[in-house]
Structures are given as structure tokens and as C-alpha cells.
PDB file of N, CA and C in Angstrom:
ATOM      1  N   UNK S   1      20.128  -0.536  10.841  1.00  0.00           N
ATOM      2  CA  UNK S   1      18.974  -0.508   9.957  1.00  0.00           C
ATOM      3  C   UNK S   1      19.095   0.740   9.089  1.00  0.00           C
ATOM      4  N   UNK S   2      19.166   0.617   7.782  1.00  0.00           N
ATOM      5  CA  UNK S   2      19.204   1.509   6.887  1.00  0.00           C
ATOM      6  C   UNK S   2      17.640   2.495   6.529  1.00  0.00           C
ATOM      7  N   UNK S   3      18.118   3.475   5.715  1.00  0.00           N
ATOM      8  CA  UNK S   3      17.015   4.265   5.665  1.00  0.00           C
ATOM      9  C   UNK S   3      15.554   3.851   4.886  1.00  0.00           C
ATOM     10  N   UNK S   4      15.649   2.689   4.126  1.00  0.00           N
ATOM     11  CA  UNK S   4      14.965   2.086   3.354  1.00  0.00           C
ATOM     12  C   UNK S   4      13.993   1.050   4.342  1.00  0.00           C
ATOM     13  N   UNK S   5      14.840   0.626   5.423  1.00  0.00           N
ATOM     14  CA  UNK S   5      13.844   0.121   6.441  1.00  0.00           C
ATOM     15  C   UNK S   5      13.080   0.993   7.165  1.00  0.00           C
ATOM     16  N   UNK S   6      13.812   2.101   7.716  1.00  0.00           N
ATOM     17  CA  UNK S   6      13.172   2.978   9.103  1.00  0.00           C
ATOM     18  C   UNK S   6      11.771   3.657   8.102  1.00  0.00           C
ATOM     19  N   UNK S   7      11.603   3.281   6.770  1.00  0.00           N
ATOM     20  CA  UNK S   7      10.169   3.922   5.496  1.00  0.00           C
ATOM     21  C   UNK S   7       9.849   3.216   6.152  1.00  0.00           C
ATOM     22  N   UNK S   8       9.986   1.728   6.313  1.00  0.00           N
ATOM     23  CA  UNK S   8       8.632   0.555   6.394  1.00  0.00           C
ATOM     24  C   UNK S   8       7.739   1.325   7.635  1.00  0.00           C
ATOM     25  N   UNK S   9       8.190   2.051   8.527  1.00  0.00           N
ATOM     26  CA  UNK S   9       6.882   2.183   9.497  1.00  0.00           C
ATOM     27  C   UNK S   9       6.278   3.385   9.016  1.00  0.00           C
ATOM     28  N   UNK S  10       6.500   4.432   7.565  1.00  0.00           N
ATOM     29  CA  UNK S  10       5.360   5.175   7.066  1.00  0.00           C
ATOM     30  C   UNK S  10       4.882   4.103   6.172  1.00  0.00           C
ATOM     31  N   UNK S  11       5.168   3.094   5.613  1.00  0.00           N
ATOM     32  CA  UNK S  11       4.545   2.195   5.223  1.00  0.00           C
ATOM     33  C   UNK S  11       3.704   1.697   5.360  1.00  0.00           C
ATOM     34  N   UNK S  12       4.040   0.922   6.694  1.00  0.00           N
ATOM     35  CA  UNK S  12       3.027   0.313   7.821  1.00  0.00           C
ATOM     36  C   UNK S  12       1.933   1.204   7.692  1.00  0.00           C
ATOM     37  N   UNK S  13       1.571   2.230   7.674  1.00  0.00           N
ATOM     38  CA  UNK S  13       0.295   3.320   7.900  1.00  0.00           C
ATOM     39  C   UNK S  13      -0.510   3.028   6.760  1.00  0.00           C
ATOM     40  N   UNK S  14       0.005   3.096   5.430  1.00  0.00           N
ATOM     41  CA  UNK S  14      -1.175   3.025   4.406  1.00  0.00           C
ATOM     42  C   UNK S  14      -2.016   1.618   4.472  1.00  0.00           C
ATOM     43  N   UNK S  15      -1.055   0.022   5.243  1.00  0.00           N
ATOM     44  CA  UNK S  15      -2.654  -0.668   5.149  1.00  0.00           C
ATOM     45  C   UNK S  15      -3.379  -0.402   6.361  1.00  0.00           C
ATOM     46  N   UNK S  16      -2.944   0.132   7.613  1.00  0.00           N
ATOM     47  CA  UNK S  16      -3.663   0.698   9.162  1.00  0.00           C
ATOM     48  C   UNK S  16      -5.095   1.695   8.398  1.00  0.00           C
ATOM     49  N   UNK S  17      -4.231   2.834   7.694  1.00  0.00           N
ATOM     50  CA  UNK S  17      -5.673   3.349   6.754  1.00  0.00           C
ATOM     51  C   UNK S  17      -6.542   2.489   6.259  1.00  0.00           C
ATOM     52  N   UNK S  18      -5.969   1.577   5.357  1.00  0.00           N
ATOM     53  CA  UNK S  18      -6.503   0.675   4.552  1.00  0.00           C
ATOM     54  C   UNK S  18      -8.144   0.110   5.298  1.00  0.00           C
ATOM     55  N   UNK S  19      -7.619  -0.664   6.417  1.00  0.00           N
ATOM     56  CA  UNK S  19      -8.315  -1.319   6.879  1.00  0.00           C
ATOM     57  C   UNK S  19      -9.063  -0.230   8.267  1.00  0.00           C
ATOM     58  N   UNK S  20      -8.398   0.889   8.710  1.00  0.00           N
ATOM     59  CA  UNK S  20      -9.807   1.396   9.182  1.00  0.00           C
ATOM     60  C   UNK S  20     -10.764   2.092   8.380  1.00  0.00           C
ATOM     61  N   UNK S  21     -10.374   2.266   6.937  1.00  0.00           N
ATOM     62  CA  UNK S  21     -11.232   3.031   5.902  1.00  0.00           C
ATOM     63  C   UNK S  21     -12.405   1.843   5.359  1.00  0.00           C
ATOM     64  N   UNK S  22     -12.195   0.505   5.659  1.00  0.00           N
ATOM     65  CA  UNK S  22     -12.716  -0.609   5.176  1.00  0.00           C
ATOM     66  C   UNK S  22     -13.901  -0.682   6.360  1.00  0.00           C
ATOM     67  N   UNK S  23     -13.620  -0.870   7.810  1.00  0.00           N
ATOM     68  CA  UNK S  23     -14.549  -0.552   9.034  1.00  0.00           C
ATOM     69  C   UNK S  23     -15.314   0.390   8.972  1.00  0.00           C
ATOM     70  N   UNK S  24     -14.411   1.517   8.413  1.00  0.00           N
ATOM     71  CA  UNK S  24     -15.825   2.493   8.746  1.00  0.00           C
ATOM     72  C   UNK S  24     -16.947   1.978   7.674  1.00  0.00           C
ATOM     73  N   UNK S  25     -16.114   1.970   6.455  1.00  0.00           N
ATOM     74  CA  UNK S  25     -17.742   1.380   5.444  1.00  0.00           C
ATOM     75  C   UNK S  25     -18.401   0.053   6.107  1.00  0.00           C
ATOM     76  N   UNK S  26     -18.081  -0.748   6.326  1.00  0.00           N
ATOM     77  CA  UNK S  26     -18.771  -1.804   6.709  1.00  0.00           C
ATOM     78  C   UNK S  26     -19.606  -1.624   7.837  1.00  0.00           C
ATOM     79  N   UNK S  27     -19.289  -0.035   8.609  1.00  0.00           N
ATOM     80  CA  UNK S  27     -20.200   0.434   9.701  1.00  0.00           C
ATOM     81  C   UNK S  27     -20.913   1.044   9.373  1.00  0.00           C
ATOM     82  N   UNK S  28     -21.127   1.266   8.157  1.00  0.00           N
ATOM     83  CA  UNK S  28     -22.225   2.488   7.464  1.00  0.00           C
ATOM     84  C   UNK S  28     -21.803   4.003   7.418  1.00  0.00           C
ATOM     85  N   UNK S  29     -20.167   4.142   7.787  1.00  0.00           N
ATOM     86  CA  UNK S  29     -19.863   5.076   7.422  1.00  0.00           C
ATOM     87  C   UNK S  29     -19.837   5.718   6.227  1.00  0.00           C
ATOM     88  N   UNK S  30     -19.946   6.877   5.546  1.00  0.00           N
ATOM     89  CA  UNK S  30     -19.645   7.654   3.549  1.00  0.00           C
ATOM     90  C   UNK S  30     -18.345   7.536   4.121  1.00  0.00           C
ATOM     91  N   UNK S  31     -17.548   7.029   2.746  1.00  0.00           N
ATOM     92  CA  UNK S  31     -15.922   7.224   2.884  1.00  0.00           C
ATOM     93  C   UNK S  31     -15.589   8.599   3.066  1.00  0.00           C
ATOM     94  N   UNK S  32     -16.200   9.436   2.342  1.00  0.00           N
ATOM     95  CA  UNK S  32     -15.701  10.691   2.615  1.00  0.00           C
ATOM     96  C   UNK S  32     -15.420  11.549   4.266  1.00  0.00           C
ATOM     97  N   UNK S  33     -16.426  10.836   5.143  1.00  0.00           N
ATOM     98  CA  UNK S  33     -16.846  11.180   6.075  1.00  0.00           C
ATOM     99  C   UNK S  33     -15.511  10.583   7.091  1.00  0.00           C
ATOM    100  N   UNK S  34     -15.452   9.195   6.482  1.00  0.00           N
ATOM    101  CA  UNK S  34     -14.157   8.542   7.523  1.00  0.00           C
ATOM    102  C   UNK S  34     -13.284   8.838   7.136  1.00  0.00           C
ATOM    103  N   UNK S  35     -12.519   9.011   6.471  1.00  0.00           N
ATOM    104  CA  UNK S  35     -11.784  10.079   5.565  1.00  0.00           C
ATOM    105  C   UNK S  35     -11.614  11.284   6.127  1.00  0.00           C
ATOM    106  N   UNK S  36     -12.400  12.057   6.209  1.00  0.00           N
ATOM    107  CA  UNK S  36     -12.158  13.485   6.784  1.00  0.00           C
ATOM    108  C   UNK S  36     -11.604  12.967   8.066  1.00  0.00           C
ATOM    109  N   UNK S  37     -12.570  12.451   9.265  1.00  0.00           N
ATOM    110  CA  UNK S  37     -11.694  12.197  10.287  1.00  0.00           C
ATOM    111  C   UNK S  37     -10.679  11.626  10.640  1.00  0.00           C
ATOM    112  N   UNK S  38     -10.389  10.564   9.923  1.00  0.00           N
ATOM    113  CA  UNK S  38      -8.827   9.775   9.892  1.00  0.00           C
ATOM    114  C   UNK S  38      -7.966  11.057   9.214  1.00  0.00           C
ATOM    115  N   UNK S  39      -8.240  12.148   8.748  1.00  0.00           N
ATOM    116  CA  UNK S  39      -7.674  12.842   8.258  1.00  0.00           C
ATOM    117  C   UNK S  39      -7.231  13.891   9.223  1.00  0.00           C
ATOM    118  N   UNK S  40      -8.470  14.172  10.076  1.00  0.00           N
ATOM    119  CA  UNK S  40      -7.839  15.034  11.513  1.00  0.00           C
ATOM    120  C   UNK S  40      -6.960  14.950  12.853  1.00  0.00           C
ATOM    121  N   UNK S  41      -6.434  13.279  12.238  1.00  0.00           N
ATOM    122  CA  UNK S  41      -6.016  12.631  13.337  1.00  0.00           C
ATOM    123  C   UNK S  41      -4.072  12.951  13.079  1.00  0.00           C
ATOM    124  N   UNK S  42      -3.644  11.864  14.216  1.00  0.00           N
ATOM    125  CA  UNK S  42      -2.368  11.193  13.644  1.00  0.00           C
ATOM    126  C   UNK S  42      -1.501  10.637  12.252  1.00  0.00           C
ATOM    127  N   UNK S  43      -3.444  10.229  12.148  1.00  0.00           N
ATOM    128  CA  UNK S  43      -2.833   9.493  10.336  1.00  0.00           C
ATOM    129  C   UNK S  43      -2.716  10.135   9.294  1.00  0.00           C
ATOM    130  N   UNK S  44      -2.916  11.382   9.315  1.00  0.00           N
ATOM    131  CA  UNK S  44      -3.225  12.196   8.399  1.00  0.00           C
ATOM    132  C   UNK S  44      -2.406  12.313   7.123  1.00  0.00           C
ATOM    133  N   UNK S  45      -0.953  12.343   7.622  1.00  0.00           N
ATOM    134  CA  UNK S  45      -0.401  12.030   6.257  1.00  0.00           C
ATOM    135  C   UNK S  45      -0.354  10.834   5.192  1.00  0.00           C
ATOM    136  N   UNK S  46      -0.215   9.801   6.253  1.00  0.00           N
ATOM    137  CA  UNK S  46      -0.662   8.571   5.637  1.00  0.00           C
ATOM    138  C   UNK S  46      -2.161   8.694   4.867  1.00  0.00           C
ATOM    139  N   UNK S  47      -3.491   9.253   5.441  1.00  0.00           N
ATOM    140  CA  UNK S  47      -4.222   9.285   4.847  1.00  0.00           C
ATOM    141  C   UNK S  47      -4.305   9.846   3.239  1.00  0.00           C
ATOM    142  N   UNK S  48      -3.475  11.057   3.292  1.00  0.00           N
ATOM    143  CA  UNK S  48      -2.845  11.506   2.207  1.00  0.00           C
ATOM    144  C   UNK S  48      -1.860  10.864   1.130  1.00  0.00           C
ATOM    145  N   UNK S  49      -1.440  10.275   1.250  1.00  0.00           N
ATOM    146  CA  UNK S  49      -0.516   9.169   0.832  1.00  0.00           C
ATOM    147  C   UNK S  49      -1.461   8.259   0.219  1.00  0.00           C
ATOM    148  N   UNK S  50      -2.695   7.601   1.122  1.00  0.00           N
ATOM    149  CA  UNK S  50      -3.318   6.350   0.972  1.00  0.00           C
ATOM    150  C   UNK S  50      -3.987   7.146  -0.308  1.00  0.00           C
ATOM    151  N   UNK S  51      -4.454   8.068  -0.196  1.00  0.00           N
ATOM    152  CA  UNK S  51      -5.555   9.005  -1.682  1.00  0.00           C
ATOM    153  C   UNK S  51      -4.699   9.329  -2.639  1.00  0.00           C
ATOM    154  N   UNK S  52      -3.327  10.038  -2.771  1.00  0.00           N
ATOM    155  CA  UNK S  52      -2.481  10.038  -3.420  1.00  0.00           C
ATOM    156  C   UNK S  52      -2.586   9.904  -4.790  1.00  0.00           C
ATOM    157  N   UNK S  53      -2.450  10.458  -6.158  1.00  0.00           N
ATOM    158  CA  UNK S  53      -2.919  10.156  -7.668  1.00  0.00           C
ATOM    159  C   UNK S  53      -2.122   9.873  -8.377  1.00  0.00           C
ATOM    160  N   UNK S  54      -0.664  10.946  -7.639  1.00  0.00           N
ATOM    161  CA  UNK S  54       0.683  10.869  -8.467  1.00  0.00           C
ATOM    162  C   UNK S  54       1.671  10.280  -8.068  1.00  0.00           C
ATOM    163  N   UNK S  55       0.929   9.362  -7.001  1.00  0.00           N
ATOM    164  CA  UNK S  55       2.748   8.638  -6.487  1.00  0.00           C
ATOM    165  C   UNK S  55       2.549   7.220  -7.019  1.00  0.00           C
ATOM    166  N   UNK S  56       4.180   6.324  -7.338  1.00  0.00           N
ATOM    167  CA  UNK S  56       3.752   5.545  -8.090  1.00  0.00           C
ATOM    168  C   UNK S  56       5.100   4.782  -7.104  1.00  0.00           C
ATOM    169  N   UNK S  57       4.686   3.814  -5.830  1.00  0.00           N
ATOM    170  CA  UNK S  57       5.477   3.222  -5.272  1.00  0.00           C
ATOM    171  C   UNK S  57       5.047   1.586  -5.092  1.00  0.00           C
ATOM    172  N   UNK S  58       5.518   1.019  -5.975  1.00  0.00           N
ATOM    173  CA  UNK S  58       4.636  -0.725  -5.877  1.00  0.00           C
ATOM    174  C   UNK S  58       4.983  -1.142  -4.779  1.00  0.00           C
ATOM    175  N   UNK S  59       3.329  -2.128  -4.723  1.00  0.00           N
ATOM    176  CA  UNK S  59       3.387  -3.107  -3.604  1.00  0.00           C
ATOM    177  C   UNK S  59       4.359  -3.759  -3.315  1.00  0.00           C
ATOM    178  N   UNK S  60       4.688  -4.153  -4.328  1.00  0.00           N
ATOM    179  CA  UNK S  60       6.207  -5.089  -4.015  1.00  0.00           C
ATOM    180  C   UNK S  60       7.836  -4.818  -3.784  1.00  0.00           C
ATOM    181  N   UNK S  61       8.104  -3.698  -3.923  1.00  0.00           N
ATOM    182  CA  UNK S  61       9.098  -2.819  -3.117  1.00  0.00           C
ATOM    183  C   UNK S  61       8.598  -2.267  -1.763  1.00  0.00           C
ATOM    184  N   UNK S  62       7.284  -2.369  -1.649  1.00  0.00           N
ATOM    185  CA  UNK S  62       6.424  -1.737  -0.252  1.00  0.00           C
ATOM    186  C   UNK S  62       6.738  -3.324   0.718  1.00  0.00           C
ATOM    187  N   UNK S  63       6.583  -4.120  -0.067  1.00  0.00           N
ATOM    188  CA  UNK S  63       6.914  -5.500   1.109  1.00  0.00           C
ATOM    189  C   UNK S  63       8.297  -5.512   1.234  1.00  0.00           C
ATOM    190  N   UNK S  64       8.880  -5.616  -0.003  1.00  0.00           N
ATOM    191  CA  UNK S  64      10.404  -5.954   0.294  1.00  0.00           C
ATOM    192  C   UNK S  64      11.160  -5.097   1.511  1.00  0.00           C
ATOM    193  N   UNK S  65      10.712  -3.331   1.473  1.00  0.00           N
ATOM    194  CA  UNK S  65      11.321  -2.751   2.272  1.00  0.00           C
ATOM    195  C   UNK S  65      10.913  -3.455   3.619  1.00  0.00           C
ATOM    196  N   UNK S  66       9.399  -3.608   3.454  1.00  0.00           N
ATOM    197  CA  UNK S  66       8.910  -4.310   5.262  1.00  0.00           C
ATOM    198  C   UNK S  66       9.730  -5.519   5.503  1.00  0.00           C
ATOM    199  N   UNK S  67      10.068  -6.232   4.876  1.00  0.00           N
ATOM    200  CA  UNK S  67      10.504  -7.920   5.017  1.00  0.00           C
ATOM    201  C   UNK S  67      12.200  -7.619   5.577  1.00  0.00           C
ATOM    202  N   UNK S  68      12.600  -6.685   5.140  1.00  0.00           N
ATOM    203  CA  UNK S  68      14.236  -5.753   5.668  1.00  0.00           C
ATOM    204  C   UNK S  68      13.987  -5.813   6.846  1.00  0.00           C
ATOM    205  N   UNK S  69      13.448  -4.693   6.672  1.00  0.00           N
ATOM    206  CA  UNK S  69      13.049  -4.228   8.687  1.00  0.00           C
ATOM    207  C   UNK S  69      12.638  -5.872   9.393  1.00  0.00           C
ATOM    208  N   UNK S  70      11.501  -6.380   9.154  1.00  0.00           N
ATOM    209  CA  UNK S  70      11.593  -7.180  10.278  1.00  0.00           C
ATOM    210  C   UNK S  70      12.223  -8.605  10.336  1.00  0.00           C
ATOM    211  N   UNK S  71      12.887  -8.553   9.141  1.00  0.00           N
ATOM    212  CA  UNK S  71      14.387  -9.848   9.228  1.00  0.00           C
ATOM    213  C   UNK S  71      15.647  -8.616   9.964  1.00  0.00           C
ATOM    214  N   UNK S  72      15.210  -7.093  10.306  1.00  0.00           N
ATOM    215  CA  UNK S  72      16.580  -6.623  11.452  1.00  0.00           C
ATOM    216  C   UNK S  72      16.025  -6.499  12.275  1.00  0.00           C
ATOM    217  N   UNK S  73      14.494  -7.172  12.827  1.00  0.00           N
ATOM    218  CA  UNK S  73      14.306  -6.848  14.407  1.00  0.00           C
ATOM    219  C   UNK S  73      12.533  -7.457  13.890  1.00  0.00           C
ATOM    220  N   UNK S  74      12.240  -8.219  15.438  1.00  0.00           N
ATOM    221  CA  UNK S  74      10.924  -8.384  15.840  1.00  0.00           C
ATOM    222  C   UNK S  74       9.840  -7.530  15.835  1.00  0.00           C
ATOM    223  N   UNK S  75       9.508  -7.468  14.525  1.00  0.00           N
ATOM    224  CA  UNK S  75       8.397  -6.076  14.517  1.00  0.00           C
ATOM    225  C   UNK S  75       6.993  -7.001  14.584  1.00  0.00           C
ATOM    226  N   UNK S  76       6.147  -7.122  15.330  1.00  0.00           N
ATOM    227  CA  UNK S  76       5.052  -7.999  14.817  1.00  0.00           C
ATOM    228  C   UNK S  76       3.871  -7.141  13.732  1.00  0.00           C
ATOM    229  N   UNK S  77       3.528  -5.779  14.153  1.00  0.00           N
ATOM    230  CA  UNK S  77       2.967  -5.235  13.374  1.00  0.00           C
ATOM    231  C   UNK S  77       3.520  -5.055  11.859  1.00  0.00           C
ATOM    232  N   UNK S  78       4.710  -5.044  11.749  1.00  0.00           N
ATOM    233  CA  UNK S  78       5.420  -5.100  10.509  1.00  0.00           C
ATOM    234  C   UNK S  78       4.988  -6.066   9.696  1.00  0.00           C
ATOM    235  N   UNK S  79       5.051  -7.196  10.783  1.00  0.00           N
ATOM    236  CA  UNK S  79       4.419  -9.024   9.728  1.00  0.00           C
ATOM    237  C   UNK S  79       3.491  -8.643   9.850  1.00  0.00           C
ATOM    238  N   UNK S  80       2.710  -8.201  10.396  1.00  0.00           N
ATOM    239  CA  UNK S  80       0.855  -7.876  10.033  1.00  0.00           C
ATOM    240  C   UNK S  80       1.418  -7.027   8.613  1.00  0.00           C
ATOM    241  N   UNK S  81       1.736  -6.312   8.737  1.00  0.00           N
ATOM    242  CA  UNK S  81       1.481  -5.199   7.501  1.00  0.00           C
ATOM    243  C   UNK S  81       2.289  -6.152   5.819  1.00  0.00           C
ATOM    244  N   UNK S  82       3.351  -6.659   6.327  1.00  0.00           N
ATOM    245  CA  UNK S  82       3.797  -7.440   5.572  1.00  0.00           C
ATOM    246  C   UNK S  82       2.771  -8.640   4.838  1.00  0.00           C
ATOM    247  N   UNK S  83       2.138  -9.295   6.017  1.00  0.00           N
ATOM    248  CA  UNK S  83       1.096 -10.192   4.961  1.00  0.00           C
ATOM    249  C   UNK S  83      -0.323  -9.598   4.871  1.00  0.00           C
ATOM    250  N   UNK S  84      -0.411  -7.986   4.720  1.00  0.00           N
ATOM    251  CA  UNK S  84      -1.339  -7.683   4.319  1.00  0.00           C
ATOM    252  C   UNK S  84      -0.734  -7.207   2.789  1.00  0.00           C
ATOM    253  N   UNK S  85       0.433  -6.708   2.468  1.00  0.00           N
ATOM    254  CA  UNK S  85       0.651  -6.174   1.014  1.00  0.00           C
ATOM    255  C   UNK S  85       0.939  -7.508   0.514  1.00  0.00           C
ATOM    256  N   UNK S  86       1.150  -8.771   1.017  1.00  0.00           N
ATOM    257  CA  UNK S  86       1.357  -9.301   0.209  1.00  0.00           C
ATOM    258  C   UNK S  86       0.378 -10.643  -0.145  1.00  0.00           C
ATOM    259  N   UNK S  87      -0.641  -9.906   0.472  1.00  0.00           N
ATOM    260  CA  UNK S  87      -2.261 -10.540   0.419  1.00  0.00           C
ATOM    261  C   UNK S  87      -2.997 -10.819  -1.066  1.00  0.00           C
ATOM    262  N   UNK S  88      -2.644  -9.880  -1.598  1.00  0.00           N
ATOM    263  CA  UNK S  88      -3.324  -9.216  -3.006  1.00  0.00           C
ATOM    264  C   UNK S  88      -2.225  -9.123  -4.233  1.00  0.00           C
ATOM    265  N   UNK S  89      -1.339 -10.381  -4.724  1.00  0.00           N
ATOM    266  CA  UNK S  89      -0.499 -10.595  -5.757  1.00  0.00           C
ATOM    267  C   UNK S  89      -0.992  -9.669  -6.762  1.00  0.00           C
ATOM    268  N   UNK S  90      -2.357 -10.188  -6.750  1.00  0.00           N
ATOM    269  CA  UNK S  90      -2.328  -9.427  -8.298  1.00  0.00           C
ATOM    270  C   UNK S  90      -2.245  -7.762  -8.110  1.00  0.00           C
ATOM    271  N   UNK S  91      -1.993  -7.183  -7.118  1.00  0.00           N
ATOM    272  CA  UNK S  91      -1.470  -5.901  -7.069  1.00  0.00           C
ATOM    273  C   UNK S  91       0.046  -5.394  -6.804  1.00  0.00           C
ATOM    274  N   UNK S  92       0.579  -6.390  -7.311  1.00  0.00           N
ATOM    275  CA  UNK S  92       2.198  -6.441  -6.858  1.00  0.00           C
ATOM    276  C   UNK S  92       3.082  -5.367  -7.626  1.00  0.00           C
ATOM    277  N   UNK S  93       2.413  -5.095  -8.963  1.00  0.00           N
ATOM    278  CA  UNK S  93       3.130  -3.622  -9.539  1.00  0.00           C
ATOM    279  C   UNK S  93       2.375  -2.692  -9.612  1.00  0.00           C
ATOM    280  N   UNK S  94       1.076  -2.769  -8.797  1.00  0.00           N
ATOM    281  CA  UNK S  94       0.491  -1.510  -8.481  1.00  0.00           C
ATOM    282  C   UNK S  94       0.967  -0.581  -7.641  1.00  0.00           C
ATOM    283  N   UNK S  95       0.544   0.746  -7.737  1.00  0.00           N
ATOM    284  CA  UNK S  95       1.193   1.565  -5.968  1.00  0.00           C
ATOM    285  C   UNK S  95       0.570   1.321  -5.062  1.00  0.00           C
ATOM    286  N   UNK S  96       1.141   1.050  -4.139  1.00  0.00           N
ATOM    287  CA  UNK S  96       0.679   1.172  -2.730  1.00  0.00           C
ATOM    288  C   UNK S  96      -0.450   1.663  -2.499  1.00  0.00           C
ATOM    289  N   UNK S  97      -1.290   2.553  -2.618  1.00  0.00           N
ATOM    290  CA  UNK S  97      -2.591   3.011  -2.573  1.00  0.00           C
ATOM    291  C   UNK S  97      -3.389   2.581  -2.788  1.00  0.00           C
ATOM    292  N   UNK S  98      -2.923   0.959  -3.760  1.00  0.00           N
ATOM    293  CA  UNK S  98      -4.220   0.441  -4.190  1.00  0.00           C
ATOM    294  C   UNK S  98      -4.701  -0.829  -3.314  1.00  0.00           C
ATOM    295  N   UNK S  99      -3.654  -0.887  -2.386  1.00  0.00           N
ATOM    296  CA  UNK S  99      -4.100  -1.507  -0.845  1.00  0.00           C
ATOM    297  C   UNK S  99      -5.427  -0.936  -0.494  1.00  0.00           C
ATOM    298  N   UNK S 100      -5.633  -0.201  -0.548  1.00  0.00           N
ATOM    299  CA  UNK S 100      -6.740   0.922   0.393  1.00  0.00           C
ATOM    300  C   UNK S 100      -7.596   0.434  -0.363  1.00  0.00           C
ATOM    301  N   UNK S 101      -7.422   0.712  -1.891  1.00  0.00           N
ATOM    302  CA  UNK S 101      -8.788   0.503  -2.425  1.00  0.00           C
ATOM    303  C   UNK S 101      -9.193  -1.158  -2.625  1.00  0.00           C
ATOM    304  N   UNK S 102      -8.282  -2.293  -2.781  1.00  0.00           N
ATOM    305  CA  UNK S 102      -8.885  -3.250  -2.168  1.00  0.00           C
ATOM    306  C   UNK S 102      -9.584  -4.055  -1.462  1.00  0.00           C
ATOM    307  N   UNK S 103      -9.062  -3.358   0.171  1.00  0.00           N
ATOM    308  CA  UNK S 103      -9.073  -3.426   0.766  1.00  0.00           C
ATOM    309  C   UNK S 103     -11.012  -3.173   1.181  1.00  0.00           C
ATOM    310  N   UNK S 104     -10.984  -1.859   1.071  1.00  0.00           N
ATOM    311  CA  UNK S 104     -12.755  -0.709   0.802  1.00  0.00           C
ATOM    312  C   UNK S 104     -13.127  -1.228   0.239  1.00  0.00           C
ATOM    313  N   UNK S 105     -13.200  -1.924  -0.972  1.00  0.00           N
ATOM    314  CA  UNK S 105     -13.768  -2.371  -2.092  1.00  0.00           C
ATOM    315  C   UNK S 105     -14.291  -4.002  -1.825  1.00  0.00           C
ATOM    316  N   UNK S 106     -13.444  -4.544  -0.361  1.00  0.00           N
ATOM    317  CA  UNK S 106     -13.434  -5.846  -0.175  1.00  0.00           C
ATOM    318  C   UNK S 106     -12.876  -6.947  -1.250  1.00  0.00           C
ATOM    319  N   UNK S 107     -12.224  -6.743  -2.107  1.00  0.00           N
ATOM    320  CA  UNK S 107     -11.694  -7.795  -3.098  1.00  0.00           C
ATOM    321  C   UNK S 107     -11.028  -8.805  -2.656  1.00  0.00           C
ATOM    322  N   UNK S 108     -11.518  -9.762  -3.511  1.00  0.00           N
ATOM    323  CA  UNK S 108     -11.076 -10.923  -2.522  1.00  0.00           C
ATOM    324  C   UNK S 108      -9.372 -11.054  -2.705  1.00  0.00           C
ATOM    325  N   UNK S 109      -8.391 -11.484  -1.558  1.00  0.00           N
ATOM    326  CA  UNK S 109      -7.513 -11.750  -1.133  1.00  0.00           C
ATOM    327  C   UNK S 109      -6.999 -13.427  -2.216  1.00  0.00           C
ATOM    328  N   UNK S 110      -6.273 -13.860  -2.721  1.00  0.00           N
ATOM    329  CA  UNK S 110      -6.038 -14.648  -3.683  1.00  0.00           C
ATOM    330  C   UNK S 110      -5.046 -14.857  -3.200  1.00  0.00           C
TER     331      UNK S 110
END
């Protein structure tokens, strides 16, 4: 497995953010608030990544690398993460970050 696969599992992290940044709002959490703590955690860089202004890495090189990795090995979370970037076409030359905000925002899945 090349180095372009062993990314897919910092990959994997920005929709894990995605979708616990989506829970906390739907729990009545302020994003800012779930945010800070997903920020004190494990995820932290990913969280950083997921907020990110200047990185410009599309969804669709974000799947392709995942779809590598788990056509070289049984990742199941990988296919979770895999048909979550590739949930939202119409964000396919967006960056990666804009998973998150989909995601928070609840937009519908197409």
C-alpha cells in the first residue's frame, strides 16, 4: 500500500468530524462549543483540517485515494467514509472541508 493510501485514514477523520459536528448541533450543542471539545481530543488535527480556509484538496481525489486503500484491504470504516464523500456529487471539486459543512448544515445527500 502506497503512501497515497496510508492518507485515506487522515482522511477518514474529516467526515468522523463531519458527522460528530452534525450530532452535536442536532443536540443543541453552539458549534463553537463542539468544536472546542472535539478539538481537545484525539481529533484535533483533523478538526483543524475540517475548519481549514487554505487547503484546497477535492472530494474526489479524497474518495479516489479511499477507494485505493480499500480495493488493498477490507477496511469497512473506509467504505463508510467512502460513501459518505461520495454522498454529495455536487461537491466533487470542492475541498474536503466542505463535507463538514454539509454535513452541519444537513444538505440534502443527492
Amino acid at each position: 500500500m502506497g503512501p497515497t493510501s496510508l492518507m485515506s485514514g487522515r482522511t477518514g477523520q474529516l467526515p468522523l468530524v463531519a458527522e460528530a459536528m452534525a450530532l452535536g448541533l442536532r443536540l443543541g450543542l453552539p458549534e463553537d462549543l463542539a468544536k472546542a471539545e472535539l478539538s481537545k481530543g484525539p481529533l484535533s488535527g483533523a478538526v483543524a483540517r475540517a475548519y481549514a480556509t487554505d487547503a484546497h484538496y477535492p472530494v474526489t481525489l479524497a474518495a479516489k485515494d479511499v477507494a485505493l486503500a480499500t480495493a488493498a484491504a477490507e477496511l469497512p470504516v473506509l467504505e463508510a467514509v467512502h460513501a459518505t464523500l461520495t454522498a454529495y456529487p455536487e461537491l466533487a471539486d470542492e475541498d474536503l472541508s466542505r463535507v463538514r459543512i454539509a454535513a452541519v448544515s444537513g444538505q440534502s445527500r443527492e
